[in-house]
mmCIF file of C-alpha atoms in Angstrom:
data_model
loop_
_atom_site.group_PDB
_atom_site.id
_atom_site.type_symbol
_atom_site.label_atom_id
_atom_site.label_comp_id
_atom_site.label_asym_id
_atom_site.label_seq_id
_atom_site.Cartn_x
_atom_site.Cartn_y
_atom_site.Cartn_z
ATOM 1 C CA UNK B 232 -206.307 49.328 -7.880
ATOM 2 C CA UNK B 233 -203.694 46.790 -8.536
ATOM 3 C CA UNK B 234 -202.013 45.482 -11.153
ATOM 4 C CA UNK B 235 -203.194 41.658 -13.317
ATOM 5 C CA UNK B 236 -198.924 41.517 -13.193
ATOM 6 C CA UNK B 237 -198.954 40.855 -9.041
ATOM 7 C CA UNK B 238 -202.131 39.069 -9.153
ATOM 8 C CA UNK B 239 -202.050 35.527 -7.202
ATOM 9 C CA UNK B 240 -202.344 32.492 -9.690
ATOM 10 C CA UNK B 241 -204.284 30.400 -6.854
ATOM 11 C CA UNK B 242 -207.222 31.633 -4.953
ATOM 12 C CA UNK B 243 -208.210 28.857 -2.274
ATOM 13 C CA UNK B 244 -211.466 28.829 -0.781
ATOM 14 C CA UNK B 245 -212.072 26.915 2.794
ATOM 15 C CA UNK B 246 -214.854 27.082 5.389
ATOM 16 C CA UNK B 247 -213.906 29.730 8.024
ATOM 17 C CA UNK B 248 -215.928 27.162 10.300
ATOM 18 C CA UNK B 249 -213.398 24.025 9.296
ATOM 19 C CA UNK B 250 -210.083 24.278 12.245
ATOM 20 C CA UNK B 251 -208.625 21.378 10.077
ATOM 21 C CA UNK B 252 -208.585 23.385 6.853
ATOM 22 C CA UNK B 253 -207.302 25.943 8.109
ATOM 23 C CA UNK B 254 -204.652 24.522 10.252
ATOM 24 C CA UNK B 255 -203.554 22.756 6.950
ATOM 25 C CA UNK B 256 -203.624 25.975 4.833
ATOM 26 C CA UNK B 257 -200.937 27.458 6.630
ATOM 27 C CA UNK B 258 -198.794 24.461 4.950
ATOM 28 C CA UNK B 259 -200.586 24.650 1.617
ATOM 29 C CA UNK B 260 -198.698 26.646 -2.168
ATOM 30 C CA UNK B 261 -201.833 28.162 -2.777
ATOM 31 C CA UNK B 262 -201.091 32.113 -3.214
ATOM 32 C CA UNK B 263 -204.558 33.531 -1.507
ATOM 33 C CA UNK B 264 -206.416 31.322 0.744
ATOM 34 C CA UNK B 265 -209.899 32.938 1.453
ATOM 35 C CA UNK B 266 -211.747 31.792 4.431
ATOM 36 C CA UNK B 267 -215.399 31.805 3.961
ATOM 37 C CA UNK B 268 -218.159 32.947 5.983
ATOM 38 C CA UNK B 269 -220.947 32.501 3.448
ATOM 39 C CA UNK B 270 -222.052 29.841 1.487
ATOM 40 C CA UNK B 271 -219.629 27.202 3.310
ATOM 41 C CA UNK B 272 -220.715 27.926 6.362
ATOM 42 C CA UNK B 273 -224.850 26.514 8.084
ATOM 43 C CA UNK B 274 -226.736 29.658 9.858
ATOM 44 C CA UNK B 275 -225.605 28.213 13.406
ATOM 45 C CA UNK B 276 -222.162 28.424 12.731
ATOM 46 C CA UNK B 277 -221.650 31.894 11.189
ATOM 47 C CA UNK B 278 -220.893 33.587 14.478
ATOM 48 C CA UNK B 279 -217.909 31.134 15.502
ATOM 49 C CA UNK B 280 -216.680 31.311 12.375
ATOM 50 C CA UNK B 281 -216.639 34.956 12.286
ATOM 51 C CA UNK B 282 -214.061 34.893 15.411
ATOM 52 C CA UNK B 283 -212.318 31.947 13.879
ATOM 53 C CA UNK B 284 -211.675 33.730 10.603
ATOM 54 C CA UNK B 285 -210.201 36.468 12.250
ATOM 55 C CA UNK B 286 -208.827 34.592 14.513
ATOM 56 C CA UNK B 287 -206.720 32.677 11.883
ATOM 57 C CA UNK B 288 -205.807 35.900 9.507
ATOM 58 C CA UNK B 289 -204.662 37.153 13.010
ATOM 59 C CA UNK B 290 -202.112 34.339 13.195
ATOM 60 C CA UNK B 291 -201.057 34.130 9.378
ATOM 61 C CA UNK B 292 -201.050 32.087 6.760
ATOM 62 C CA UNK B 293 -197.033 32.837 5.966
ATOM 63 C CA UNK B 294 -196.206 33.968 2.737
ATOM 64 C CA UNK B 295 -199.815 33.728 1.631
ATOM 65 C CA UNK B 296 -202.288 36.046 1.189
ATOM 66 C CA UNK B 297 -205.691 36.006 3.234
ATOM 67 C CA UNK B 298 -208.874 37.322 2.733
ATOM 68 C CA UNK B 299 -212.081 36.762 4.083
ATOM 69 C CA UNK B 300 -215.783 36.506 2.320
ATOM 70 C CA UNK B 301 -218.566 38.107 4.156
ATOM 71 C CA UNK B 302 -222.016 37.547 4.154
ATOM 72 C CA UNK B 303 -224.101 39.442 1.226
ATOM 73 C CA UNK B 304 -225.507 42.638 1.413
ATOM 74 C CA UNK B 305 -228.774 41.580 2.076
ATOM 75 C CA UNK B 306 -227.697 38.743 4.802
ATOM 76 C CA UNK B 307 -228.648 39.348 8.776
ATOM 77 C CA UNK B 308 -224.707 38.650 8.826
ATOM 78 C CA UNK B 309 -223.782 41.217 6.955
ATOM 79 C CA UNK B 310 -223.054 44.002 9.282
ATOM 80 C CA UNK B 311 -221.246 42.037 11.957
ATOM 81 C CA UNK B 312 -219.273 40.672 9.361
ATOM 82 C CA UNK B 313 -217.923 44.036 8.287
ATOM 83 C CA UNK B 314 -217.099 45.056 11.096
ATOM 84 C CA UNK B 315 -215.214 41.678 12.442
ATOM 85 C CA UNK B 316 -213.013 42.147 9.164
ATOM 86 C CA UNK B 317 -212.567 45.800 9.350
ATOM 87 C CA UNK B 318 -210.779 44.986 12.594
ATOM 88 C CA UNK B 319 -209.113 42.166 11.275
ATOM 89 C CA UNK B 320 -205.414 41.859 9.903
ATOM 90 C CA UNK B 321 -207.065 39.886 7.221
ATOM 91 C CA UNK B 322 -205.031 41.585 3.568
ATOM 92 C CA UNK B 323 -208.628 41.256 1.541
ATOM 93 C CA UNK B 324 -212.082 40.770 1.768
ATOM 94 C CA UNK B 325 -214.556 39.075 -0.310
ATOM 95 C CA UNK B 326 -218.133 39.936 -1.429
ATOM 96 C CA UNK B 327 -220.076 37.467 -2.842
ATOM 97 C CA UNK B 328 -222.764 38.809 -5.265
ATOM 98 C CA UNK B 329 -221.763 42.018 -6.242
ATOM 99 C CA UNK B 330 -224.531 44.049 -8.120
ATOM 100 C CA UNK B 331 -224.229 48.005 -8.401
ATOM 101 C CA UNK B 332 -221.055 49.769 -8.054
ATOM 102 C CA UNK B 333 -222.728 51.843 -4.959
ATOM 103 C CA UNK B 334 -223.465 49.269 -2.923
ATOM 104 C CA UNK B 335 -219.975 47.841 -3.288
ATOM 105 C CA UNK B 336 -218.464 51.396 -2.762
ATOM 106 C CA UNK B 337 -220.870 51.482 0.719
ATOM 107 C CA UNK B 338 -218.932 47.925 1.469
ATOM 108 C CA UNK B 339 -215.028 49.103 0.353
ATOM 109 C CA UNK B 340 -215.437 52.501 2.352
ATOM 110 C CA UNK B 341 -216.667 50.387 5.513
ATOM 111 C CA UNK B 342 -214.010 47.492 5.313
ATOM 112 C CA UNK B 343 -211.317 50.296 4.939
ATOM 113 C CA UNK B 344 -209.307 47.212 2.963
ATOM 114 C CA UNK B 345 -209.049 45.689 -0.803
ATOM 115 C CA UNK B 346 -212.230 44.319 -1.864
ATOM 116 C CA UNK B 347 -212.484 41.600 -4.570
ATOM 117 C CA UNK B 348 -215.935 41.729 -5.942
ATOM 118 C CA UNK B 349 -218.060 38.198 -6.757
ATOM 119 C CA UNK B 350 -219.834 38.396 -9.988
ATOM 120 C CA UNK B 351 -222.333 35.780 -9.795
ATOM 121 C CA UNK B 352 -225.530 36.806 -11.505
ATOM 122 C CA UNK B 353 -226.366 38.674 -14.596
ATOM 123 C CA UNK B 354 -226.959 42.000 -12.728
ATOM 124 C CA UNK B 355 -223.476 41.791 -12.009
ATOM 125 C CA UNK B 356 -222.241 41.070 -15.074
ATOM 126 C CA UNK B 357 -223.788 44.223 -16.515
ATOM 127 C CA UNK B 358 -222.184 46.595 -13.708
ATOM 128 C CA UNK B 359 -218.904 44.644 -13.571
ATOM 129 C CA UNK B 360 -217.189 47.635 -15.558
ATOM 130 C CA UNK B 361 -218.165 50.154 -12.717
ATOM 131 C CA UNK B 362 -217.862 47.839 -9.854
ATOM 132 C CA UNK B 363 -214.019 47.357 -11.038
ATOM 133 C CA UNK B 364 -213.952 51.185 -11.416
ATOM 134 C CA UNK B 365 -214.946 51.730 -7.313
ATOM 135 C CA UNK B 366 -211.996 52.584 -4.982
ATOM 136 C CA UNK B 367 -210.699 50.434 -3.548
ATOM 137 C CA UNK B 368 -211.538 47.067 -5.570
ATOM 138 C CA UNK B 369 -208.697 45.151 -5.835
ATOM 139 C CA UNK B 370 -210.535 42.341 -8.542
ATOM 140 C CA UNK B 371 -213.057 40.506 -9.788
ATOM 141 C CA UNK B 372 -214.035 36.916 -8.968
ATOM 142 C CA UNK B 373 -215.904 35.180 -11.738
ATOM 143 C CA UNK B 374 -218.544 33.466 -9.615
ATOM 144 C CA UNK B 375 -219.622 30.467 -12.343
ATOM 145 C CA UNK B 376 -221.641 28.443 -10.182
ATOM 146 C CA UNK B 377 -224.025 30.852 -8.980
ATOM 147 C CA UNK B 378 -223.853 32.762 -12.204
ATOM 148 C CA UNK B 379 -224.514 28.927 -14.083
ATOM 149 C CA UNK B 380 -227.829 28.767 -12.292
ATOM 150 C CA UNK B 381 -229.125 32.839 -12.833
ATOM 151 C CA UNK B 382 -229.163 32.028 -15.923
ATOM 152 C CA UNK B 383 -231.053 29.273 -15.826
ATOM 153 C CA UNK B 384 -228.553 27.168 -17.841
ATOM 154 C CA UNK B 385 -229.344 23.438 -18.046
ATOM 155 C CA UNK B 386 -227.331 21.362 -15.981
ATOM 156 C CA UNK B 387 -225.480 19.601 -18.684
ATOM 157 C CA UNK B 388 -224.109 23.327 -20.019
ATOM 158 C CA UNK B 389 -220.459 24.220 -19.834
ATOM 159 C CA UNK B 390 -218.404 27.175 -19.485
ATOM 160 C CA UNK B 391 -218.863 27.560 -23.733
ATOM 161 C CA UNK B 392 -222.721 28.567 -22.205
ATOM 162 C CA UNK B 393 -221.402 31.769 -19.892
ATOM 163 C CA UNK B 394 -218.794 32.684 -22.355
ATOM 164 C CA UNK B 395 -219.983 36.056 -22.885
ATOM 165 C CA UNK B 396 -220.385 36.961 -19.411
ATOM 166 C CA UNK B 397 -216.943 35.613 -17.804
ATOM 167 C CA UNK B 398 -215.071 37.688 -21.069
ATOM 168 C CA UNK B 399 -217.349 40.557 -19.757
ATOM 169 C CA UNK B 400 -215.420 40.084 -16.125
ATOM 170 C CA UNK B 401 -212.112 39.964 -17.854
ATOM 171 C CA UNK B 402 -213.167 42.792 -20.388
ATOM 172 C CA UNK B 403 -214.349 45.011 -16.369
ATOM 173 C CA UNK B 404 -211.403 44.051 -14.927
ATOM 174 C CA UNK B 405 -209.030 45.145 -17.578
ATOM 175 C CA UNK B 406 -210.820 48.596 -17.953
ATOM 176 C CA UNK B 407 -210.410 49.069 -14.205
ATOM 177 C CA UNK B 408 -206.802 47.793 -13.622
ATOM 178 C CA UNK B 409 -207.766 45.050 -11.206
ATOM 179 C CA UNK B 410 -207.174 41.630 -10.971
ATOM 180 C CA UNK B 411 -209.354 38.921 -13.053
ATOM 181 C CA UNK B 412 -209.762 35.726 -11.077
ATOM 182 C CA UNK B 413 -211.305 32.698 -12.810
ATOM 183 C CA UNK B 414 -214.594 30.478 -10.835
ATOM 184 C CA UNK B 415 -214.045 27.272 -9.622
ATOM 185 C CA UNK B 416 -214.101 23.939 -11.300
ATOM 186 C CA UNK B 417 -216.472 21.616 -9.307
ATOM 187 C CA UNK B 418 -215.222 17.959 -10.104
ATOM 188 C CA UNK B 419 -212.711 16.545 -7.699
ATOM 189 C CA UNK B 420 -211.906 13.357 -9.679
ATOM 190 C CA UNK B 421 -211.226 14.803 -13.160
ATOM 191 C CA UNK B 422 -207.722 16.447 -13.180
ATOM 192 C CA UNK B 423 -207.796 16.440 -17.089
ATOM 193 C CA UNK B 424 -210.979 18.432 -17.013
ATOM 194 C CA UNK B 425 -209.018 20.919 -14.237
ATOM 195 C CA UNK B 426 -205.976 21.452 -16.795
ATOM 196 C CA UNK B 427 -208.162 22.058 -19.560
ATOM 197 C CA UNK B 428 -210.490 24.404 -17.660
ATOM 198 C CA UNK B 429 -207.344 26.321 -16.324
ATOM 199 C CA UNK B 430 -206.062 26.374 -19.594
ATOM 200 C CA UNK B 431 -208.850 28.170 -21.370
ATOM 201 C CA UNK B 432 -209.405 30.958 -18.354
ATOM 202 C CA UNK B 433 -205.849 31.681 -19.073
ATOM 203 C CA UNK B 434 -206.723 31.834 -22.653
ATOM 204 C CA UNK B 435 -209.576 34.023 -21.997
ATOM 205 C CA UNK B 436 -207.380 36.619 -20.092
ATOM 206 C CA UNK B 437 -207.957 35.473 -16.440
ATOM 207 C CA UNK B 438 -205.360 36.024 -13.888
ATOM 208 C CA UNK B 439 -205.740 33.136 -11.680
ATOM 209 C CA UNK B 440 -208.132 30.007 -10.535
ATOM 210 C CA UNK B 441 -210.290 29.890 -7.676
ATOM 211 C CA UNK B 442 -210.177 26.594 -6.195
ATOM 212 C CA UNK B 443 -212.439 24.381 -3.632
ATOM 213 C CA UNK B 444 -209.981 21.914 -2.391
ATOM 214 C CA UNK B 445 -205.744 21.610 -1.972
ATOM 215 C CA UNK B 446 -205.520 18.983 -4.959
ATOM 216 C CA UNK B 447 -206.257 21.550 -7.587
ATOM 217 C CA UNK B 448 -203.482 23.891 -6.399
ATOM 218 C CA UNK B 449 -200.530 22.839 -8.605
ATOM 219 C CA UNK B 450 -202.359 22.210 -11.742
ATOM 220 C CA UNK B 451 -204.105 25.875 -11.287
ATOM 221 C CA UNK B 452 -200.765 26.885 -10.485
ATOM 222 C CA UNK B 453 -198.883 25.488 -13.600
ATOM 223 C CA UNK B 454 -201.241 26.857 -15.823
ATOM 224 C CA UNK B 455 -201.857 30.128 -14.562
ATOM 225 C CA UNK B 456 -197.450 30.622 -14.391
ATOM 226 C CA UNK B 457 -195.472 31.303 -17.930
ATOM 227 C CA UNK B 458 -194.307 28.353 -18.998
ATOM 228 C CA UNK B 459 -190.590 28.281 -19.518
ATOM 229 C CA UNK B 460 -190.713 28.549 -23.588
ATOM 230 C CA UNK B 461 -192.624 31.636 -22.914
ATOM 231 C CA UNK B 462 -189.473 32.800 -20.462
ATOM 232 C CA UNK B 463 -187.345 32.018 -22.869
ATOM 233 C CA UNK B 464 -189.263 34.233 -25.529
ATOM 234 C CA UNK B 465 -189.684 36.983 -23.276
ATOM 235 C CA UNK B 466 -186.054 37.347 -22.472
ATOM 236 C CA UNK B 467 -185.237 36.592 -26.172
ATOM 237 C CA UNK B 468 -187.756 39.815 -27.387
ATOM 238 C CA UNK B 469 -186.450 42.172 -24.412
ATOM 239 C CA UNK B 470 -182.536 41.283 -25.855
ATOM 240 C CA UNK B 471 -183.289 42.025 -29.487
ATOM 241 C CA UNK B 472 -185.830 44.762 -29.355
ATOM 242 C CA UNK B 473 -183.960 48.402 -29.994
ATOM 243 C CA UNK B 474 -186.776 50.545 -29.567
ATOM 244 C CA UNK B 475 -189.704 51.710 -31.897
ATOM 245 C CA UNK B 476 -191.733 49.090 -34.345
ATOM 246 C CA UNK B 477 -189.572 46.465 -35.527
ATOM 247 C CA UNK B 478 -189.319 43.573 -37.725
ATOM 248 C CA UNK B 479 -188.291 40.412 -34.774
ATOM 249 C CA UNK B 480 -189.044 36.800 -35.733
ATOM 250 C CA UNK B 481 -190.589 37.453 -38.807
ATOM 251 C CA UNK B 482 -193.300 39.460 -36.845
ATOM 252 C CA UNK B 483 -193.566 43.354 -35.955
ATOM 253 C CA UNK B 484 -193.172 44.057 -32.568
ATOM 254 C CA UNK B 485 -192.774 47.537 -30.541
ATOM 255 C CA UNK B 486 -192.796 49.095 -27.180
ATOM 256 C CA UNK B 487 -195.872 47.014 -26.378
ATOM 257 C CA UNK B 488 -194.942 43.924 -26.916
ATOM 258 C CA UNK B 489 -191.457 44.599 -24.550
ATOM 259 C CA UNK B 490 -193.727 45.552 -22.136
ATOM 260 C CA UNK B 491 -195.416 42.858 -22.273
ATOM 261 C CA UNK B 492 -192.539 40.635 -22.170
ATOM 262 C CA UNK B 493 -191.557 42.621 -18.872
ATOM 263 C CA UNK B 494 -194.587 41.557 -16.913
ATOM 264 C CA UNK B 495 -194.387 37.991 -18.027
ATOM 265 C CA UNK B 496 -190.944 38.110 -16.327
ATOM 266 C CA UNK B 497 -191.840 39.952 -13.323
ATOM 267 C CA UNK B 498 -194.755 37.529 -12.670
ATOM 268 C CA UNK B 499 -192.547 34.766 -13.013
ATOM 269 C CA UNK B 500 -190.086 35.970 -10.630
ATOM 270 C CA UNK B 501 -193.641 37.043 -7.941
#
């Protein structure tokens, strides 16, 4: 387990097949950059990637965090994957369509390292509360575009369509003490629509954004950091709070809420 407090804000996603990307990764603010094996990468180019991905965990990513996403469960990859990032350095790994919390136990006990879960279809969804609950997952990745298309949602739906099932992965990882990462946001050319979508996982309870390319990093960043009126609060409710429920603000407030406060300021200072 882990706590949402340490959780990164930015989870990068890059082909593990891409030198460039990765080369340019190690220079990037994004707090987890996950080099991908799966979807990102054609059939004929799984097995270089493989060494390339551990490889480049191998030779760091400096103060970042790395993890790696493995081929599925039912992929012909799937084996030599786990057991290339077993031996890796890499600090996570990543499994993309994670259905029943036995077959992601089978995956944690044989990577031997944190494990952040993809829920991406509506069998996950349903077992996302006992798939956060498995030793040694570390979070939950809200996989929206594959989950988008399980459902069968028209192409013109938005996020307002799946809002049941990504407060389900918030509601899972909550319950299980893990982290709650957020899907990506597809358009490139629509930094508005980034912000707003950033703002609203946040809103939701999400930890942090995964992202698709470098130019999404500081807005995911921005809005997945306190913003400094919300410093200034915290600090301001820690100073005047005395212990029990109290009247602060014209509000009540208690031990919770200086809790709270607390992690807002120990993110801030991650």
């Amino acid at each position: 387990m882990t706590t949402a407090r340490l959780a990164p804000r930015t989870a990068l996603f890059l082909p593990a097949s891409n030198p460039r990307a990765i080369e340019k990764a190690r220079g990037l603010a994004a707090d987890l950059v996950i080099l991908d094996l799966e979807d990102a990468v054609k059939d004929a180019d799984k097995a270089a990637a493989r060494a390339a991905a551990v490889e480049a965990v191998a030779t760091g990513f400096g103060p970042r965090l790395a993890a790696i996403r493995l081929n599925g469960i039912e992929s012909g990859e799937h084996l030599e994957d786990v057991a290339a990032i077993a031996g890796s350095v890499a600090d996570f790994a990543v499994l993309p369509k994670a259905e029943s919390a036995a077959d992601v136990a089978q995956v944690a006990r044989a990577l031997g390292k944190p494990l952040l879960a993809m829920i991406e279809t509506p069998l996950g969804v349903l077992a996302a509360a006992e798939i956060a609950a498995v030793p040694g997952v570390a979070g939950l990745i809200a996989g929206t575009n594959d989950l988008a298309a399980s459902l069968r949602l028209p192409p013109s739906s938005g996020r307002a369509q799946m809002s049941v099932a990504l407060q389900t992965v918030v509601l899972a990882a909550r319950a299980g003490q893990v982290w709650a990462i957020d899907g990506v946001f597809n358009r490139l050319d629509d930094p508005e629509g980034l912000a707003a979508e950033c703002r609203e996982g946040r809103a939701l309870g999400f930890d942090s954004k995964s992202l698709i390319h470098p130019g999404q990093i500081e807005t995911a960043a921005v809005a997945f950091g306190p913003t400094v009126q919300e410093l200034e609060d915290a600090r301001a409710l820690i100073a005047a709070a005395t212990g029990g429920a109290e009247r602060y603000q014209g509000r009540m407030i208690e031990t919770m809420h200086v809790d709270q406060a607390r992690a807002l300021l120990e993110r801030a200072a991650d």
